[in-house]
Coordinates of C-alpha atoms in Angstrom, one line a residue:
Chain A
M1 CA -29.9 14.1 11.7
S2 CA -26.1 14.0 11.6
V3 CA -24.1 11.2 13.2
A4 CA -20.5 11.9 13.9
V5 CA -18.2 8.9 13.0
Q6 CA -14.6 8.5 13.7
A7 CA -12.2 6.0 12.1
D8 CA -8.6 5.4 11.8
P9 CA -7.4 5.5 8.2
Q10 CA -4.5 3.2 9.1
A11 CA -6.9 0.5 10.2
L12 CA -8.5 0.8 6.8
V13 CA -5.1 0.4 5.1
T14 CA -4.9 -2.9 6.9
V15 CA -8.3 -3.9 5.7
E16 CA -7.4 -2.8 2.2
R17 CA -4.3 -4.9 2.2
A18 CA -6.2 -7.9 3.5
A19 CA -8.7 -7.5 0.7
G20 CA -5.9 -7.1 -1.8
S21 CA -4.4 -10.3 -0.6
S22 CA -7.8 -12.1 -0.8
L23 CA -8.2 -10.8 -4.3
A24 CA -4.8 -12.1 -5.5
Q25 CA -5.5 -15.5 -3.9
G26 CA -9.0 -15.6 -5.3
R27 CA -7.8 -14.9 -8.8
G28 CA -5.2 -17.7 -8.4
L29 CA -7.8 -20.1 -7.1
V30 CA -10.1 -19.4 -10.1
R31 CA -7.2 -20.1 -12.5
E32 CA -6.1 -23.3 -10.7
L33 CA -9.6 -24.7 -10.4
D34 CA -10.4 -24.0 -14.1
E35 CA -7.2 -25.9 -15.0
L36 CA -7.9 -28.8 -12.6
F37 CA -11.5 -29.3 -13.9
A38 CA -10.3 -29.1 -17.5
R39 CA -7.6 -31.7 -16.8
A40 CA -10.1 -33.9 -15.1
G41 CA -12.6 -33.6 -18.0
H42 CA -15.1 -32.8 -15.4
P43 CA -17.0 -29.5 -16.2
S44 CA -17.9 -27.4 -13.2
S45 CA -19.6 -24.1 -12.6
V46 CA -17.7 -23.5 -9.4
P47 CA -14.8 -21.6 -10.9
S48 CA -17.0 -19.1 -12.7
E49 CA -19.1 -18.6 -9.5
L50 CA -15.9 -18.2 -7.5
A51 CA -14.9 -15.6 -10.1
E52 CA -18.0 -13.6 -9.2
V53 CA -17.0 -13.6 -5.6
V54 CA -13.5 -12.4 -6.6
A55 CA -15.1 -9.6 -8.6
W56 CA -16.9 -8.6 -5.5
I57 CA -13.6 -8.6 -3.5
D58 CA -12.2 -6.3 -6.2
T59 CA -15.1 -3.9 -5.7
F60 CA -14.8 -4.2 -2.0
E61 CA -11.1 -3.3 -2.0
V62 CA -11.8 -0.2 -4.2
E63 CA -14.6 0.9 -1.8
V64 CA -12.4 0.5 1.2
A65 CA -9.7 2.5 -0.6
A66 CA -12.1 5.3 -1.4
H67 CA -13.3 5.4 2.1
R68 CA -9.8 5.5 3.4
R69 CA -8.9 8.3 1.1
A70 CA -12.0 10.2 2.2
L71 CA -11.0 9.8 5.8
L72 CA -7.4 10.9 5.0
S73 CA -8.8 14.0 3.2
A74 CA -10.9 14.8 6.3
D75 CA -7.8 14.0 8.4
T76 CA -5.7 16.4 6.4
L77 CA -8.2 19.1 6.7
A78 CA -8.9 18.5 10.4
L79 CA -5.3 18.5 11.5
Q80 CA -5.8 15.2 13.3
P81 CA -3.0 12.8 12.5
S82 CA -4.8 9.7 13.6
L83 CA -8.6 10.4 13.7
S84 CA -10.9 11.8 11.1
Q85 CA -14.3 13.2 11.5
V86 CA -16.8 12.0 9.0
T87 CA -20.4 13.2 9.2
W88 CA -23.5 11.7 7.8
V89 CA -26.0 14.1 6.3
D90 CA -29.2 12.9 4.8
G91 CA -27.9 9.4 4.4
R92 CA -24.7 10.5 2.7
Q93 CA -21.3 10.5 4.2
V94 CA -19.4 13.8 4.1
C95 CA -16.1 15.0 5.3
V96 CA -16.4 18.4 6.7
P97 CA -13.2 20.5 6.4
L98 CA -11.9 22.3 9.4
P99 CA -9.5 25.3 9.4
P100 CA -6.3 24.8 7.3
I101 CA -3.0 24.0 8.9
P102 CA -1.3 27.2 10.1
P103 CA 2.2 28.1 8.8
P104 CA 5.1 27.8 11.3
A105 CA 5.4 30.5 13.8
L106 CA 8.1 32.4 12.0
N107 CA 9.4 34.5 14.9
A108 CA 8.5 32.1 17.7
A109 CA 11.2 31.6 20.3
G110 CA 10.9 27.8 20.0
P111 CA 12.3 27.2 16.5
A112 CA 15.0 29.9 16.9
A113 CA 16.1 28.5 20.3
S114 CA 16.2 24.9 19.3
S115 CA 17.7 25.1 15.9
G116 CA 21.2 26.4 16.6
P117 CA 23.0 29.7 16.8
S118 CA 21.0 32.7 17.7
G119 CA 18.8 33.9 14.9
Q120 CA 19.7 31.3 12.4
G121 CA 16.7 29.1 12.9
S122 CA 14.5 32.2 12.9
S123 CA 16.0 33.4 9.7
W124 CA 15.6 30.0 8.2
A125 CA 12.0 29.8 9.3
H126 CA 11.4 33.1 7.7
R127 CA 12.8 31.7 4.4
L128 CA 10.7 28.6 4.7
G129 CA 7.6 30.7 4.4
Q130 CA 4.0 29.8 3.8
G131 CA 4.5 28.4 0.3
A132 CA 7.3 25.9 1.2
W133 CA 5.3 25.0 4.3
N134 CA 2.3 24.1 2.2
E135 CA 4.6 22.2 -0.1
L136 CA 6.0 20.2 2.7
L137 CA 2.6 19.4 4.0
A138 CA 1.5 18.4 0.6
T139 CA 4.4 16.1 0.2
A140 CA 3.8 14.5 3.6
R141 CA 0.1 14.1 2.7
M142 CA 0.9 12.6 -0.7
V143 CA 3.4 10.1 0.7
R144 CA 1.1 9.0 3.4
D145 CA -2.1 8.9 1.3
L146 CA -1.0 7.7 -2.1
L147 CA 2.0 5.5 -1.8
P148 CA 0.4 2.8 0.3
V149 CA -2.3 2.4 -2.3
A150 CA 0.1 2.5 -5.2
S151 CA 2.6 0.0 -3.7
R152 CA 0.2 -2.4 -2.0
H153 CA 1.4 -5.3 -4.1
Q154 CA 4.9 -5.1 -2.8
D155 CA 5.6 -7.0 0.4
S156 CA 7.7 -4.8 2.4
A157 CA 7.5 -1.3 1.1
P158 CA 3.9 -0.2 1.7
G159 CA 3.9 -0.2 5.4
A160 CA 7.3 1.5 5.5
W161 CA 6.1 4.2 3.1
H162 CA 2.9 4.8 5.0
E163 CA 4.7 5.0 8.3
F164 CA 7.2 7.4 6.7
G165 CA 4.3 9.5 5.4
L166 CA 2.8 9.5 8.9
G167 CA 6.1 10.4 10.4
L168 CA 6.4 13.3 8.0
W169 CA 2.9 14.3 8.9
Q170 CA 3.5 14.3 12.6
L171 CA 6.7 16.2 12.0
A172 CA 4.8 18.8 9.9
S173 CA 2.0 19.0 12.4
E174 CA 4.3 20.5 15.0
P175 CA 5.5 23.6 13.3
S176 CA 7.5 24.9 16.3
Q177 CA 9.7 21.9 16.2
L178 CA 10.2 21.7 12.4
P179 CA 13.5 23.7 12.1
A180 CA 15.2 21.6 14.8
R181 CA 14.0 18.5 13.2
L182 CA 15.2 19.6 9.8
L183 CA 18.5 20.4 11.3
D184 CA 18.7 16.9 12.5
L185 CA 17.8 15.5 9.2
E186 CA 20.8 17.4 7.9
T187 CA 22.9 15.7 10.5
L188 CA 21.7 12.4 9.5
E189 CA 22.4 13.3 5.9
R190 CA 25.9 14.3 6.7
E191 CA 26.4 11.0 8.3
G192 CA 25.5 9.2 5.2
G193 CA 22.2 7.7 6.2
W194 CA 18.7 8.8 5.2
Y195 CA 20.0 11.6 3.2
W196 CA 17.3 11.0 0.6
T197 CA 14.9 11.9 3.4
G198 CA 16.7 15.1 4.1
G199 CA 16.7 15.7 0.4
M200 CA 13.0 15.3 0.4
L201 CA 12.4 17.9 3.0
A202 CA 15.1 20.1 1.7
G203 CA 13.5 19.8 -1.7
A204 CA 10.2 20.8 -0.3
A205 CA 11.8 23.9 1.3
G206 CA 14.3 24.4 -1.5
G207 CA 11.6 25.1 -4.1
K208 CA 10.9 28.3 -2.2
G209 CA 14.4 29.7 -1.9
I210 CA 16.3 27.5 0.5
N211 CA 19.7 26.7 -1.0
R212 CA 19.9 23.0 -1.6
A213 CA 23.7 22.9 -1.8
T214 CA 24.1 24.2 1.7
G215 CA 20.9 22.8 3.2
P216 CA 18.3 24.6 5.2
T217 CA 20.8 25.8 7.9
G218 CA 23.5 26.8 5.5
R219 CA 26.2 25.4 7.7
N220 CA 26.2 21.6 7.5
R221 CA 29.0 21.5 5.0
S222 CA 31.4 23.0 7.5
G223 CA 31.4 19.9 9.6
N224 CA 30.0 21.8 12.6
S225 CA 27.2 20.0 14.2
G226 CA 25.5 23.4 14.4
T227 CA 23.8 22.8 17.6
G228 CA 24.9 26.0 19.2
G229 CA 26.1 24.7 22.5
Q230 CA 25.1 22.1 24.9
A231 CA 21.4 23.0 25.1
G232 CA 21.2 22.9 21.3
A233 CA 23.0 19.6 21.2
A234 CA 20.5 18.2 23.7
A235 CA 17.6 19.4 21.6
A236 CA 19.2 17.9 18.5
A237 CA 19.7 14.6 20.3
R238 CA 16.1 14.6 21.4
A239 CA 15.0 15.4 17.9
S240 CA 17.3 12.8 16.5
T241 CA 15.8 10.1 18.7
R242 CA 12.3 11.2 17.6
L243 CA 13.4 11.1 14.0
E244 CA 14.8 7.6 14.4
E245 CA 11.4 6.6 15.7
L246 CA 9.8 8.2 12.7
L247 CA 12.2 6.7 10.2
M248 CA 12.4 3.3 11.8
P249 CA 8.9 2.4 12.7
G250 CA 8.9 -0.7 14.9
G251 CA 12.7 -0.7 14.6
R252 CA 12.6 -1.5 10.9
P253 CA 14.5 1.1 8.9
I254 CA 12.9 2.7 5.9
G255 CA 15.4 2.6 3.2
R256 CA 18.1 0.5 4.7
R257 CA 21.5 1.7 5.4
S258 CA 23.8 0.0 3.0
P259 CA 26.9 -1.8 4.2
R260 CA 28.6 -0.3 1.2
G261 CA 28.6 3.1 2.8
R262 CA 27.5 6.4 1.2
E263 CA 27.7 5.0 -2.3
G264 CA 25.5 2.2 -1.3
V265 CA 23.0 4.6 0.3
R266 CA 23.1 6.6 -3.0
Q267 CA 22.2 3.4 -4.9
V268 CA 19.4 2.6 -2.5
S269 CA 18.1 6.1 -2.8
E270 CA 18.1 6.0 -6.5
Q271 CA 16.3 2.6 -6.5
Q272 CA 13.7 4.1 -4.2
L273 CA 13.2 7.0 -6.6
R274 CA 12.8 4.6 -9.5
D275 CA 10.3 2.6 -7.5
L276 CA 8.4 5.7 -6.6
H277 CA 8.5 6.7 -10.3
I278 CA 7.0 3.3 -11.2
Q279 CA 4.3 3.7 -8.6
L280 CA 3.4 7.1 -9.7
R281 CA 3.3 6.0 -13.3
A282 CA 1.0 3.1 -12.4
L283 CA -1.2 5.3 -10.3
A284 CA -1.5 8.1 -12.7
G285 CA -1.8 6.1 -15.9
S286 CA -0.5 9.0 -18.0
N287 CA 2.0 11.7 -17.8
R288 CA 3.4 14.6 -19.7
R289 CA 6.8 16.1 -19.7
A290 CA 7.3 19.7 -18.5
S291 CA 9.7 22.1 -20.3
N292 CA 12.3 21.5 -17.5
G293 CA 12.3 17.8 -18.1
A294 CA 10.2 16.9 -15.1
L295 CA 7.3 14.5 -15.5
L296 CA 3.9 15.7 -14.6
Y297 CA 1.5 13.1 -13.4
S298 CA -2.2 13.7 -13.1
L299 CA -3.5 11.4 -10.4
P300 CA -7.1 10.0 -10.3
D301 CA -8.1 12.3 -7.5
G302 CA -7.2 15.4 -9.4
R303 CA -3.7 15.9 -7.9
V304 CA -0.8 16.7 -10.1
V305 CA 2.6 15.5 -9.0
T306 CA 5.8 16.7 -10.6
Y307 CA 8.4 14.1 -10.5
R308 CA 12.1 14.9 -10.8
A309 CA 14.5 12.1 -10.1
R310 CA 17.4 14.4 -9.4
S311 CA 18.0 17.8 -7.9
A312 CA 18.4 20.4 -10.5
T313 CA 21.2 22.1 -8.5
D314 CA 23.6 19.4 -7.5
G315 CA 22.5 16.2 -9.0
R316 CA 22.1 14.4 -5.8
P317 CA 19.4 11.7 -5.6
V318 CA 16.7 13.7 -3.9
L319 CA 13.1 13.0 -3.7
D320 CA 12.1 16.0 -5.6
I321 CA 8.3 15.8 -5.7
R322 CA 6.2 18.8 -6.2
P323 CA 2.6 17.9 -5.5
R324 CA 0.1 20.5 -6.4
F325 CA -3.5 20.2 -5.4
R326 CA -6.5 21.5 -6.9
E327 CA -8.6 23.7 -4.7
V328 CA -9.9 21.5 -1.9
E329 CA -13.6 20.9 -2.1
K330 CA -15.6 22.3 0.8
V331 CA -17.5 19.0 1.2
H332 CA -16.4 15.7 -0.2
V333 CA -19.3 13.4 -1.0
L334 CA -18.5 9.8 -1.3
P335 CA -19.9 8.0 -4.3
Chain B
M1 CA -4.6 -51.2 -28.7
G2 CA -4.5 -54.5 -26.9
L3 CA -6.3 -55.4 -23.7
W4 CA -3.2 -55.0 -21.5
E5 CA -2.5 -51.6 -22.9
R6 CA -6.1 -50.5 -22.5
A7 CA -6.0 -51.7 -18.9
R8 CA -2.8 -49.7 -18.2
W9 CA -4.3 -46.7 -19.8
H10 CA -7.4 -46.8 -17.6
A11 CA -5.3 -47.5 -14.5
H12 CA -3.2 -44.5 -15.3
R13 CA -6.3 -42.4 -15.9
A14 CA -7.6 -43.6 -12.5
E15 CA -4.5 -42.4 -10.8
R16 CA -4.5 -39.0 -12.5
L17 CA -8.2 -38.5 -11.5
A18 CA -7.5 -39.4 -7.9
E19 CA -4.7 -36.9 -7.8
L20 CA -6.9 -34.2 -9.3
A21 CA -9.7 -35.0 -6.8
A22 CA -7.2 -34.5 -4.0
E23 CA -6.0 -31.2 -5.5
V24 CA -9.6 -30.0 -5.7
R25 CA -10.2 -31.0 -2.1
A26 CA -7.1 -29.0 -1.0
R27 CA -8.4 -25.9 -2.7
A28 CA -11.9 -26.2 -1.2
E29 CA -10.4 -25.2 2.2
R30 CA -8.6 -22.2 0.7
V31 CA -11.8 -21.1 -1.0
A32 CA -13.8 -21.4 2.2
G33 CA -11.2 -19.2 4.0
L34 CA -10.6 -16.7 1.3
L35 CA -12.2 -13.8 3.1
D36 CA -11.4 -14.8 6.6
H37 CA -8.4 -12.4 7.0
S38 CA -10.4 -9.5 5.5
A39 CA -13.3 -10.2 7.9
V40 CA -10.9 -10.3 10.8
E41 CA -9.3 -7.0 9.8
V42 CA -12.6 -5.3 9.3
A43 CA -13.7 -6.5 12.7
R44 CA -10.4 -5.3 14.3
S45 CA -10.6 -1.9 12.6
S46 CA -12.3 1.1 14.1
W47 CA -14.3 1.4 10.9
V48 CA -17.9 2.1 12.0
G49 CA -21.0 3.7 10.5
P50 CA -23.3 2.6 7.7
A51 CA -20.5 2.0 5.2
A52 CA -18.8 -0.3 7.7
D53 CA -22.1 -2.0 8.5
G54 CA -22.6 -2.6 4.8
A55 CA -19.1 -4.0 4.5
H56 CA -19.8 -6.4 7.4
D57 CA -23.0 -7.6 5.9
Q58 CA -21.6 -8.0 2.4
L59 CA -18.5 -9.8 3.8
A60 CA -20.8 -12.2 5.7
T61 CA -22.8 -12.8 2.6
Q62 CA -19.8 -13.5 0.4
R63 CA -18.1 -15.7 3.1
A64 CA -21.3 -17.8 3.3
R65 CA -21.2 -18.1 -0.5
L66 CA -17.6 -19.1 -0.4
R67 CA -18.4 -21.8 2.1
R68 CA -21.1 -23.1 -0.1
L69 CA -18.7 -23.1 -3.1
A70 CA -16.2 -25.0 -0.9
A71 CA -18.8 -27.6 -0.1
R72 CA -19.6 -28.0 -3.8
L73 CA -15.9 -28.4 -4.5
L74 CA -15.9 -31.3 -2.1
D75 CA -18.9 -32.8 -3.9
E76 CA -17.1 -32.3 -7.2
S77 CA -13.9 -33.9 -5.8
A78 CA -16.1 -36.9 -4.7
A79 CA -17.5 -37.1 -8.2
I80 CA -14.0 -37.1 -9.6
D81 CA -13.0 -39.8 -7.1
A82 CA -16.0 -41.8 -8.3
A83 CA -14.8 -41.4 -11.9
A84 CA -11.4 -42.6 -10.8
E85 CA -13.0 -45.6 -9.1
R86 CA -14.8 -46.4 -12.3
E87 CA -11.6 -46.2 -14.3
R88 CA -9.9 -48.6 -11.8
S89 CA -12.8 -51.1 -12.2
T90 CA -12.5 -50.8 -16.0
A91 CA -8.8 -51.4 -15.7
A92 CA -9.3 -54.5 -13.5
E93 CA -11.9 -55.9 -15.8
L94 CA -9.6 -55.4 -18.8
R95 CA -6.8 -57.1 -17.0
R96 CA -9.1 -60.1 -16.2
M97 CA -10.1 -60.2 -19.9
A98 CA -6.5 -60.1 -21.0
Q99 CA -5.6 -63.0 -18.6
V100 CA -8.5 -65.1 -19.9
A101 CA -7.5 -64.3 -23.5
A102 CA -3.9 -65.3 -22.7

């Protein structure tokens, strides 16, 4: 008999963080009690027994993380941003894949109409293509899935990164709106804020032929807002509002604007890239250098991430991550 | 070492032991509540199914174990307090002996 189960991966992130906090506190308590009893000259077995509980917490945290990753895998395959379907078969938990995410509707009226002058969005959508689309999705998935785990010991970053990944995911889950939203990312970029985010998306697209120097629309350097009239401006404004929601979950900015202006933003971006690099290194444990100077990280779940701290074309601090995934297993069986 | 010096040493030792007992007591509470937050988050989450049930059960087991450990820590702190009291008595006795000798 199969029993359908639903869970929210985000809720498990919270559980995982709580377990991580308990783990850190527990380790500290073991150390402190050991020292106290030693100073008192009063031997006690309590610290060693507490260490056993702490070891269990460690295992528990790992199990929760594995469960969450399984849910996220199912989530990815099922195209459900918030809920995953997990099925129990013969006492084992399996995530059953559903049809893959479709590419954007290349000739749909929506993207062309909402992304600026007639035909431009459509042309850009053509250039985006299936490969870049998959890459964008993979990037969103990686950010959402991996970074919260890798950065859980930092106080402020994990939630922001996770929310950012979710935001990307939501953005990518609505293909018809993507060109308009990318246009808006470019607007944000031109204004000096969040341009690392635009770089990330442009990077995902750029790997498949989009010119990084000019951006996806090819016209943001002209200073033209590129909205193609009032209707386009309204669409861009709506998309902008949505993006602000995505990029500032709960009103808290991801990657703060720097009071020092564009240069400050550049420094913040570079710091974020360095942080990401450290997280990837910690998560992967090993890396190798590709012929083009990029670092290839093999992650525990079989993914390979290519990390490049800078764009190859213009040297801007872009989040140039090229995740590649091994063929997705048809059924993922939890250990 | 003279009687007065020995008395001072035992008195100092008594103070240190009393402080350590207090520190152990303070940690007992933290030990007891170590998994409270995790339990709250598991309960609050939408995590259901056999794996979640197992997590609930194991959490309950480990929290009970933590509470027992916390109780033992209180016992240990009481024992350290008793040792401190013995040191104080010894110090008092040594002071009396020193006064008599003087």
